[in-house]
PDB file of C-alpha atoms in Angstrom:
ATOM      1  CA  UNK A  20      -3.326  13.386  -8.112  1.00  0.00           C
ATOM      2  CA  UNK A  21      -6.675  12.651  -8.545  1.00  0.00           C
ATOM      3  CA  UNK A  22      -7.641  14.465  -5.012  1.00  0.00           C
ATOM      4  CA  UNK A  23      -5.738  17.494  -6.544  1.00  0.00           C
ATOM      5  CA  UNK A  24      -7.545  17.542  -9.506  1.00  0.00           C
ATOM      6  CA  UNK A  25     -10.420  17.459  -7.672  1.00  0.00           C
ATOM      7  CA  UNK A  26      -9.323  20.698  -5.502  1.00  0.00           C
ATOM      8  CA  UNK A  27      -8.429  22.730  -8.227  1.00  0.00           C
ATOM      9  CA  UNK A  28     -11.748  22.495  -9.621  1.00  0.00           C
ATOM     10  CA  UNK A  29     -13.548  23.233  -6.544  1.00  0.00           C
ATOM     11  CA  UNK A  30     -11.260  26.706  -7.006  1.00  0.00           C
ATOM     12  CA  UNK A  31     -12.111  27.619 -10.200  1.00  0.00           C
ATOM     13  CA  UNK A  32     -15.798  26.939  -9.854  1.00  0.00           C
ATOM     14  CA  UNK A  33     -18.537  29.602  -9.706  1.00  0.00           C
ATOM     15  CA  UNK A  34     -21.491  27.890  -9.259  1.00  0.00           C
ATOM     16  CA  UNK A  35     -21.739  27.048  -5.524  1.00  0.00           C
ATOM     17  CA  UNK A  36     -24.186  23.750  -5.747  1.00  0.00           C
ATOM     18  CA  UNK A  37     -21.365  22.326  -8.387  1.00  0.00           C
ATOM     19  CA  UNK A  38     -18.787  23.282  -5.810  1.00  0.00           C
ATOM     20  CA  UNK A  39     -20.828  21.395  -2.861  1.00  0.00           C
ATOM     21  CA  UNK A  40     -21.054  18.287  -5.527  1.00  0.00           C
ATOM     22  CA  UNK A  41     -16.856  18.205  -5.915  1.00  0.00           C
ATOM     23  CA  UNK A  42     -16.959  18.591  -1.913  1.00  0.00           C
ATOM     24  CA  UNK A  43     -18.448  16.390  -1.384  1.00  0.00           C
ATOM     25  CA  UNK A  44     -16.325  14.028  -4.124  1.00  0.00           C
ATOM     26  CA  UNK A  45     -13.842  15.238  -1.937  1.00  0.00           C
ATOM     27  CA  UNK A  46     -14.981  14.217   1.227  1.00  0.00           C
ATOM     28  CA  UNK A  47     -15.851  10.561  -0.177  1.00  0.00           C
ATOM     29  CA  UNK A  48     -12.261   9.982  -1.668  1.00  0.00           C
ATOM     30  CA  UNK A  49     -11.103  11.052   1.743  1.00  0.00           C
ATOM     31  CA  UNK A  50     -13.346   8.547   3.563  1.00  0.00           C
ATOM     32  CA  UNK A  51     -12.232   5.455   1.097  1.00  0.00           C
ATOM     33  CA  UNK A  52      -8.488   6.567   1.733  1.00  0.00           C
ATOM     34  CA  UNK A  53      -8.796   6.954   5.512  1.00  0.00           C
ATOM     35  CA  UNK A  54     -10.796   3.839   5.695  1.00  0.00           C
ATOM     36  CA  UNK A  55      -8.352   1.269   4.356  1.00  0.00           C
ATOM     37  CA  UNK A  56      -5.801   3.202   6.775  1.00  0.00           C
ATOM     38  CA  UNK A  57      -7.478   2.783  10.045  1.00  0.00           C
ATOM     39  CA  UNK A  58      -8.044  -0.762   8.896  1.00  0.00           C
ATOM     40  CA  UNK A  59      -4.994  -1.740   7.845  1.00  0.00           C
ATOM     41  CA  UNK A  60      -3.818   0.071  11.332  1.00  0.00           C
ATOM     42  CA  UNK A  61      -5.502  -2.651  13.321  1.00  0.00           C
ATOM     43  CA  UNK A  62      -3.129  -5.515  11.965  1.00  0.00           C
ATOM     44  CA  UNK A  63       0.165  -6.424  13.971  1.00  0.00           C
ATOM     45  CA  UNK A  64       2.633  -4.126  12.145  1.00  0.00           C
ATOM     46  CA  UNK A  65       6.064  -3.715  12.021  1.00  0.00           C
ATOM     47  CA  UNK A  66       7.834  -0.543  13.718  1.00  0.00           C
ATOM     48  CA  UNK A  67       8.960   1.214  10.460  1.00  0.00           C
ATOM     49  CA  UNK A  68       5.308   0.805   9.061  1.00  0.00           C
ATOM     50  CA  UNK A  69       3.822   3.023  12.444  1.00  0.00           C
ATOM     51  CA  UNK A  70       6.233   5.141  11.938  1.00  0.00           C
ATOM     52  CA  UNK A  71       5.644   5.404   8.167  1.00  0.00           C
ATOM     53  CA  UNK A  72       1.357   5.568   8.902  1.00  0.00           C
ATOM     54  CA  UNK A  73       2.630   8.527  11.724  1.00  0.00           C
ATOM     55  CA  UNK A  74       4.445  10.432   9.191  1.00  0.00           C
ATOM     56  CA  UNK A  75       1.374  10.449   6.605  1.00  0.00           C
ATOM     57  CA  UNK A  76      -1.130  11.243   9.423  1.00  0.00           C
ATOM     58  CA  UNK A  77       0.887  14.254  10.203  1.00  0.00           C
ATOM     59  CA  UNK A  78       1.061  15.297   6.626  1.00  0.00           C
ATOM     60  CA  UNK A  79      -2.517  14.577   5.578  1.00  0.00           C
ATOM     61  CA  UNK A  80      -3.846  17.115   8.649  1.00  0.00           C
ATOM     62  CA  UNK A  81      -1.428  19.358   7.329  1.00  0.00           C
ATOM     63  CA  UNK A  82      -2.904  19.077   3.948  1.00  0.00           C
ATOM     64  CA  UNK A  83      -6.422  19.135   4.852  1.00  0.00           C
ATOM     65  CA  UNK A  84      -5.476  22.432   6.526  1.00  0.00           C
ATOM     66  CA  UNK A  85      -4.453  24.250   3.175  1.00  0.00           C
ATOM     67  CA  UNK A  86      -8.063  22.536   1.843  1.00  0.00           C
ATOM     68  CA  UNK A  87     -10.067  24.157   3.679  1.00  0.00           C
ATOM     69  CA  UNK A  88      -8.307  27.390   3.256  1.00  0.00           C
ATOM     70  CA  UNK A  89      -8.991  26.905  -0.595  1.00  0.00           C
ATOM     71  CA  UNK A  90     -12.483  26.038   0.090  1.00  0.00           C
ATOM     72  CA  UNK A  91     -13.255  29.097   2.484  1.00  0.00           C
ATOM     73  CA  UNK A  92     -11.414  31.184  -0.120  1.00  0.00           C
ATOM     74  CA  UNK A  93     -13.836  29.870  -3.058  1.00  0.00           C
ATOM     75  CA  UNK A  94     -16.920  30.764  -0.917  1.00  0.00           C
ATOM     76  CA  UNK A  95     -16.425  34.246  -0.487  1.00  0.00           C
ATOM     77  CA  UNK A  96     -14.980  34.531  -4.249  1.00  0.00           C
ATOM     78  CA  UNK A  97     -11.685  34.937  -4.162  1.00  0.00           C
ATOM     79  CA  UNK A  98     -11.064  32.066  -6.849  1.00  0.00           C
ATOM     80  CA  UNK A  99      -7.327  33.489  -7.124  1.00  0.00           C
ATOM     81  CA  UNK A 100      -6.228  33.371  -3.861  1.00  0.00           C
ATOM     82  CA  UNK A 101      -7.721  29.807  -3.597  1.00  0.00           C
ATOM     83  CA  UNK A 102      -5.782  29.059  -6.818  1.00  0.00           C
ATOM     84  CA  UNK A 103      -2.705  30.266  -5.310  1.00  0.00           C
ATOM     85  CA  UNK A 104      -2.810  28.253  -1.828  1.00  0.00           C
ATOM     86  CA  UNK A 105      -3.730  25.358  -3.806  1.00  0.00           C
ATOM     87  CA  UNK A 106      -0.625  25.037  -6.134  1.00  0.00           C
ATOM     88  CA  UNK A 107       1.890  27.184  -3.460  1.00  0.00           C
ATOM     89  CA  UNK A 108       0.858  25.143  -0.711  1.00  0.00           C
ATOM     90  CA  UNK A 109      -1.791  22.981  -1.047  1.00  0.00           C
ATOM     91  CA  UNK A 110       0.338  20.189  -3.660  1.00  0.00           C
ATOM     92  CA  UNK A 111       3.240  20.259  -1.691  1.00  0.00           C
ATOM     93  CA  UNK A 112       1.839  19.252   1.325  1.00  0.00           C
ATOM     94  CA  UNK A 113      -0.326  16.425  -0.895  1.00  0.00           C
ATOM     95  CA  UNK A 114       2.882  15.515  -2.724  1.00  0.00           C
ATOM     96  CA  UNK A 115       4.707  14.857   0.933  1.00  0.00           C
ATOM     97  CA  UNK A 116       1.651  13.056   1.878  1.00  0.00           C
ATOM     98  CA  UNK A 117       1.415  10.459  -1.026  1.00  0.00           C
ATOM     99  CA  UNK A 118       5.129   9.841  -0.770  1.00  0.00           C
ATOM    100  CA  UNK A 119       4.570   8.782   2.814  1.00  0.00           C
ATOM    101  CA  UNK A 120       1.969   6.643   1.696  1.00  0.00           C
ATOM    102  CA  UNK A 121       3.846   5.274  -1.088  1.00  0.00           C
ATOM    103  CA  UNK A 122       6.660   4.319   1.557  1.00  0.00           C
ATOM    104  CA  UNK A 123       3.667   2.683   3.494  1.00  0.00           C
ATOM    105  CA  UNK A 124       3.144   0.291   0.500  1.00  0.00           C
ATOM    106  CA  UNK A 125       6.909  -0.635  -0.014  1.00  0.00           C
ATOM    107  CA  UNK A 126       7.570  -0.893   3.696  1.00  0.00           C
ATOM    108  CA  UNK A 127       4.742  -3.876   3.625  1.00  0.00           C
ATOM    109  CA  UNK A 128       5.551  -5.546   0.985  1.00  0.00           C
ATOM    110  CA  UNK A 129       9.175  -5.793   2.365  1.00  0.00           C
ATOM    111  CA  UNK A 130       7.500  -6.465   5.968  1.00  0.00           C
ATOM    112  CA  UNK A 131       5.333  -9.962   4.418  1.00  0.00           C
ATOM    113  CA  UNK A 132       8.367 -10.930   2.120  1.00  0.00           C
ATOM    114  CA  UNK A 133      10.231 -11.393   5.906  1.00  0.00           C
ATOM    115  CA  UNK A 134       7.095 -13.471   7.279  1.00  0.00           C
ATOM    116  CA  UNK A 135       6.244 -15.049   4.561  1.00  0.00           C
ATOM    117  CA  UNK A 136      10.030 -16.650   4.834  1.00  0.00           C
ATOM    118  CA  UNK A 137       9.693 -16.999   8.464  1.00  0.00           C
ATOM    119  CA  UNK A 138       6.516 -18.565   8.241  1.00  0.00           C
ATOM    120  CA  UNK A 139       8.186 -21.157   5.724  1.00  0.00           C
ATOM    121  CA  UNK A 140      10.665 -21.724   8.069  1.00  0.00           C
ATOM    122  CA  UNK A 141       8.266 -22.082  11.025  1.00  0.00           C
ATOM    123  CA  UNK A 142       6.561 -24.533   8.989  1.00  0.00           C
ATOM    124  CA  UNK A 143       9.356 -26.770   8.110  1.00  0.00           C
ATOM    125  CA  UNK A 144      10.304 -26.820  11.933  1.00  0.00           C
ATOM    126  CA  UNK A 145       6.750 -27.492  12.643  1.00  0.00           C
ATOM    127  CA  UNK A 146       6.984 -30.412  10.468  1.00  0.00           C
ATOM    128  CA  UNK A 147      10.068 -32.191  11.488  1.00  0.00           C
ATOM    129  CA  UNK A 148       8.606 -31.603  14.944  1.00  0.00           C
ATOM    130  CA  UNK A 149       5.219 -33.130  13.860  1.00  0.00           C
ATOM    131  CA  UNK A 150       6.766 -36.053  12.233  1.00  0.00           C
ATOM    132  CA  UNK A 151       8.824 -36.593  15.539  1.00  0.00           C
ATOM    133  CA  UNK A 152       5.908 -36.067  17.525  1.00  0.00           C
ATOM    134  CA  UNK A 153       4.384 -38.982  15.076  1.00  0.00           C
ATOM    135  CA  UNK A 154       7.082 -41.370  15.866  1.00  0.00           C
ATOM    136  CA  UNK A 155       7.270 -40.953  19.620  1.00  0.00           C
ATOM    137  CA  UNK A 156       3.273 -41.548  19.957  1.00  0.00           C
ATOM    138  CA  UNK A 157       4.041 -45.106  18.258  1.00  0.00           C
ATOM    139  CA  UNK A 158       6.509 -45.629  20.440  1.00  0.00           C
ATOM    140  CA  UNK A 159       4.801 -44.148  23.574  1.00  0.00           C
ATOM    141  CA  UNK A 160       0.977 -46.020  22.603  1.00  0.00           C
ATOM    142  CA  UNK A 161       3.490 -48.955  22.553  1.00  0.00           C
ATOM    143  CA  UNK A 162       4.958 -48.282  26.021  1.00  0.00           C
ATOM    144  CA  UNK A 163       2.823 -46.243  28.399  1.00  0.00           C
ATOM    145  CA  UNK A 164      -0.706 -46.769  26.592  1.00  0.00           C
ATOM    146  CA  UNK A 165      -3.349 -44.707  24.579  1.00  0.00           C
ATOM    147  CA  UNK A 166      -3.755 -42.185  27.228  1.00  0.00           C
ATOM    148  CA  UNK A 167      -0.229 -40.480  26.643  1.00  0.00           C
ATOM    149  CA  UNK A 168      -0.317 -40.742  22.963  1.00  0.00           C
ATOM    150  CA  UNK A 169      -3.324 -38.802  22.879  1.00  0.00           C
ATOM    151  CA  UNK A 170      -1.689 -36.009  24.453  1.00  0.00           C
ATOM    152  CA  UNK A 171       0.963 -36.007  22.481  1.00  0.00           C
ATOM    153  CA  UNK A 172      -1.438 -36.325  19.423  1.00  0.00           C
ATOM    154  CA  UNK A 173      -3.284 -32.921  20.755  1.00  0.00           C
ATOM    155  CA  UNK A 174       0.144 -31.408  21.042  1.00  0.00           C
ATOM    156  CA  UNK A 175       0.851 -32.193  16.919  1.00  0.00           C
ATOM    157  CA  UNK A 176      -2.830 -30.885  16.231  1.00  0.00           C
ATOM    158  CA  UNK A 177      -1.815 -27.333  18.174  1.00  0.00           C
ATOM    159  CA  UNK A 178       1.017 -27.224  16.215  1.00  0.00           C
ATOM    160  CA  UNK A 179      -1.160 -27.673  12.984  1.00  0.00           C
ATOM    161  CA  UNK A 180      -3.600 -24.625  14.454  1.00  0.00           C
ATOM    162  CA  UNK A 181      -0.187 -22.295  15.061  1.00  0.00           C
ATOM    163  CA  UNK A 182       0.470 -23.146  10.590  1.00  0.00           C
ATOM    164  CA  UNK A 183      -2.860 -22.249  10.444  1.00  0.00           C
ATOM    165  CA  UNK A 184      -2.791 -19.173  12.294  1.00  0.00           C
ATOM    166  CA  UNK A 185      -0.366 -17.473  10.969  1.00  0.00           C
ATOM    167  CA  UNK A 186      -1.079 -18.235   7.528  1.00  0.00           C
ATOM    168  CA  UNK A 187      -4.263 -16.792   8.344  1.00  0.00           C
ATOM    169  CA  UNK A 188      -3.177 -13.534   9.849  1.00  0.00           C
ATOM    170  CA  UNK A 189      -0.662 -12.875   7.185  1.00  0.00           C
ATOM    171  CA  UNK A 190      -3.218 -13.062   4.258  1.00  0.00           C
ATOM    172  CA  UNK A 191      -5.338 -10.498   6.213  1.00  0.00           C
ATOM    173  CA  UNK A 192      -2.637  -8.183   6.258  1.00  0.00           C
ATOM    174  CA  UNK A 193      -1.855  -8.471   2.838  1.00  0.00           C
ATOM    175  CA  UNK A 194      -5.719  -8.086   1.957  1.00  0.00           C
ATOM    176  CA  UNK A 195      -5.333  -4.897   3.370  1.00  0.00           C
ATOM    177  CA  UNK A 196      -2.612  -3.865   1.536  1.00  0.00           C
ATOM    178  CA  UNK A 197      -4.169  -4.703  -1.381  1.00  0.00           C
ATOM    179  CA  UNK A 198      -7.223  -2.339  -0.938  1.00  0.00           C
ATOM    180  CA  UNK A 199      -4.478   0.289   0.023  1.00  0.00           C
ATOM    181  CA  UNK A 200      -2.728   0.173  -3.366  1.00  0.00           C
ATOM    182  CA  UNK A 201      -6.713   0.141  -5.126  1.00  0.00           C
ATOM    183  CA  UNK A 202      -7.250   3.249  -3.755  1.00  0.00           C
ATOM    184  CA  UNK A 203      -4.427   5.171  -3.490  1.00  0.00           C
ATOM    185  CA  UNK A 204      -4.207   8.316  -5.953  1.00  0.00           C
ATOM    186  CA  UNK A 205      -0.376   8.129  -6.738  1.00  0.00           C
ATOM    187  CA  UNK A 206       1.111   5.492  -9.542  1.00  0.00           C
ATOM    188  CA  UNK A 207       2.802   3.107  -7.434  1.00  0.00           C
ATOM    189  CA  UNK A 208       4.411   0.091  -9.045  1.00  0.00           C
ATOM    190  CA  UNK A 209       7.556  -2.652  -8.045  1.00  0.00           C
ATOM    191  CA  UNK A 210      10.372  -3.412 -10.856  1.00  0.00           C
ATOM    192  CA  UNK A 211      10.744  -7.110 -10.199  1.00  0.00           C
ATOM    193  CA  UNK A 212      15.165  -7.865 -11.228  1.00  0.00           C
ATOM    194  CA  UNK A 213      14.513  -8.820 -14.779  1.00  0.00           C
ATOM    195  CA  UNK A 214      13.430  -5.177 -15.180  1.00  0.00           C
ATOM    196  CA  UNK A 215       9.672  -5.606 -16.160  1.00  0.00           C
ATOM    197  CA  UNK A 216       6.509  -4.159 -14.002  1.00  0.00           C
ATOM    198  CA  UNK A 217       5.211  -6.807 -10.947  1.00  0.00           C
ATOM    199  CA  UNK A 218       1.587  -7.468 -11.683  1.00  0.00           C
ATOM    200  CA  UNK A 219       0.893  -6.039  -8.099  1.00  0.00           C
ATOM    201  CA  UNK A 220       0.430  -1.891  -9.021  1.00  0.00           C
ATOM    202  CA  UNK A 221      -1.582   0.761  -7.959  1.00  0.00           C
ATOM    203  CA  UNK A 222      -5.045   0.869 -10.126  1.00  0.00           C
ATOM    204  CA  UNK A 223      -4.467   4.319 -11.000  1.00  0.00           C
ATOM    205  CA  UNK A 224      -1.132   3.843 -12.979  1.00  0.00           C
ATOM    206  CA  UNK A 225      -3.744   3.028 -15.384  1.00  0.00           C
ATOM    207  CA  UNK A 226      -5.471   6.194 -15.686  1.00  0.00           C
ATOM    208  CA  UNK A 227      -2.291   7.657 -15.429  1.00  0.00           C
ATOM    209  CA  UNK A 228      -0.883   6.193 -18.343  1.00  0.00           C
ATOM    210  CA  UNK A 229      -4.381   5.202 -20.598  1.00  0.00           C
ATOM    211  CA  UNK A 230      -3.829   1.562 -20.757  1.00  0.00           C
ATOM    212  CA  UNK A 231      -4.161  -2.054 -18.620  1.00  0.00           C
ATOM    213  CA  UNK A 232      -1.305  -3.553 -20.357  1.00  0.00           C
ATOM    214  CA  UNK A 233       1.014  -2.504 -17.389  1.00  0.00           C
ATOM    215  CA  UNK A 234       1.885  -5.983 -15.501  1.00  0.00           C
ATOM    216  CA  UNK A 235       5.174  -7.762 -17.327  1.00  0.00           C
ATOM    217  CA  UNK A 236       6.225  -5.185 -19.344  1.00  0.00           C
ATOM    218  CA  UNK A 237       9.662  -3.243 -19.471  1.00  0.00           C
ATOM    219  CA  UNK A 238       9.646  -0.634 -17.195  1.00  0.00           C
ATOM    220  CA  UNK A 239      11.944   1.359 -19.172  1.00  0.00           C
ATOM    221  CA  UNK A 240      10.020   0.858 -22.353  1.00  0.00           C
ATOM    222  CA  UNK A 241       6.794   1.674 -20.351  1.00  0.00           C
ATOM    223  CA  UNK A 242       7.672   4.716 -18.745  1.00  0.00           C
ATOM    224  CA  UNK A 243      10.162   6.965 -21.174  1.00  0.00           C
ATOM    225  CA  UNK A 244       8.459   5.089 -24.481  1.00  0.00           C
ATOM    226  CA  UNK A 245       7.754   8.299 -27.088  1.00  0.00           C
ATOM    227  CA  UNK A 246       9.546  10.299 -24.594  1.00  0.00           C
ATOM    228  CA  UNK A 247      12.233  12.956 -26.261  1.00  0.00           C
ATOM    229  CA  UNK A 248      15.280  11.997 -24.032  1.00  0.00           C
ATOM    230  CA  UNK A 249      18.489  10.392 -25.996  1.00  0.00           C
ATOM    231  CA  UNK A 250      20.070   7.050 -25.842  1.00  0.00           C
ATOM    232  CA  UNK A 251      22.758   8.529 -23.713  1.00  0.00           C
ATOM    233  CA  UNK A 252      19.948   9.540 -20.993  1.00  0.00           C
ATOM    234  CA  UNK A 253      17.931   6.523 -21.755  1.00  0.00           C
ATOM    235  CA  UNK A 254      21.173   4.562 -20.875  1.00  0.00           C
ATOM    236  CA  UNK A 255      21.683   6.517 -17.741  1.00  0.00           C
ATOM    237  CA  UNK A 256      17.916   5.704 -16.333  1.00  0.00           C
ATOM    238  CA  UNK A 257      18.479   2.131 -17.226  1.00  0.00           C
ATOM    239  CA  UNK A 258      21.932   1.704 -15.139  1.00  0.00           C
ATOM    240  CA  UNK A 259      20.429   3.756 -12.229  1.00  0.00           C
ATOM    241  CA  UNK A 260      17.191   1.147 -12.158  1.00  0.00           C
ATOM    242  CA  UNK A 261      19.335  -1.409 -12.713  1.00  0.00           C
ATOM    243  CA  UNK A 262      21.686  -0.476  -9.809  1.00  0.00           C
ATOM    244  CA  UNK A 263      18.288   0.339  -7.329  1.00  0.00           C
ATOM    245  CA  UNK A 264      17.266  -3.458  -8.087  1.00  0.00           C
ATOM    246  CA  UNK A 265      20.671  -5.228  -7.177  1.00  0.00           C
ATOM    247  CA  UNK A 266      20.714  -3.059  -3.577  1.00  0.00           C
ATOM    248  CA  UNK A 267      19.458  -5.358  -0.397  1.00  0.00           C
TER     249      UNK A 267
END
């Protein structure tokens, strides 16, 4: 949203050193954006987030190919035929865009939910093995000598490194998620099963909606409050969230 808004007033502007200042805006947005994407490319991903990352790579050339038909078109005047490949074509290429981004950012938080339960599990298995691993040094020192109970106590310190690891690696990935959902341009936010807003949202829900009291609150409330629509719709919305949250 905020890229559009950007675009549509490098088409309506005359002055051409005010339209090389919102280019340049435009550039720089770009560069953040495209930035936390290669990085967060260089992590060990799951399948269905390449192939979500694929499907916004596609879609942001695509879109960057309507921009610089608006841009040409503002140069050489013709403000209304930039206007018109802006909203005809232009924002719905950026709309498929930020919806494949958006699926980026549910597809990962699904992806560390899985390995932050496997790594639990890893780690419980890593301890009964270490505690094993504890009792047959004893009995080992006891029986062969120190020599094999030191290699068995290296053993139970590589298993410590593999906790380590992997802990590691998974709050690097979710570090880079995290600077993906600071600087996306799209309100993105999780309904947690009680049906209030999960403190993790995009940081431009707030400029969206003119507030920081976002995490914790009803979504309902939040999103439709002052809103025209009747109980009966109101009703429907809720049901339909509702429904959404009890899916696997």
């Amino acid at each position: 949203v905020n890229y559009q808004n950007t675009l549509y007033n490098v088409a309506v502007e005359a002055d051409a050193d005010a339209r090389k200042v919102l280019i340049a805006k435009l550039e720089g947005e770009e560069k953040v954006l495209l930035g936390s994407i290669e990085k967060y490319k260089q992590a060990d991903l799951a399948q269905s987030e390449r192939a979500a990352i694929d499907e916004f790579e596609a879609t942001w050339f695509a879109y960057k190919a309507t921009v610089k038909e608006v841009i040409d078109a503002t140069a050489t005047g013709e403000r209304d035929a930039a206007i018109d490949v802006m909203t005809l074509v232009a924002k719905p290429t950026y709309d498929s865009a930020a919806e494949n981004l958006t699926r980026i950012v549910g597809i990962n938080r699904e992806v560390a939910k899985e390995s932050f339960l496997s790594s639990v599990d890893l780690a419980a298995t890593i301890k009964m093995m270490q505690i094993a691993a504890a009792i047959l040094i004893a009995v080992i020192g006891l029986l062969l000598g120190r020599r094999m109970a030191a290699d068995l106590k290296a053993i139970n310190d590589g298993l410590e490194d593999m906790v380590a690891m992997r802990t590691a690696a998974l709050a690097e990935k979710t570090q880079d998620i995290n600077a993906m959902m600071q600087n996306l341009p799209q309100g993105v936010m999780t309904i947690i099963g009680s049906g209030a807003i999960h403190p993790e949202y995009s940081r431009y829900l707030e400029t969206i909606f003119d507030t920081r009291e976002i995490a914790g609150r009803p979504a309902l409330d939040f999103l439709f409050k002052g809103s025209d629509l009747g109980a009966d719709a109101l009703s429907s919305v809720e049901a339909g969230i509702f429904a959404c949250l009890g899916e696997d």
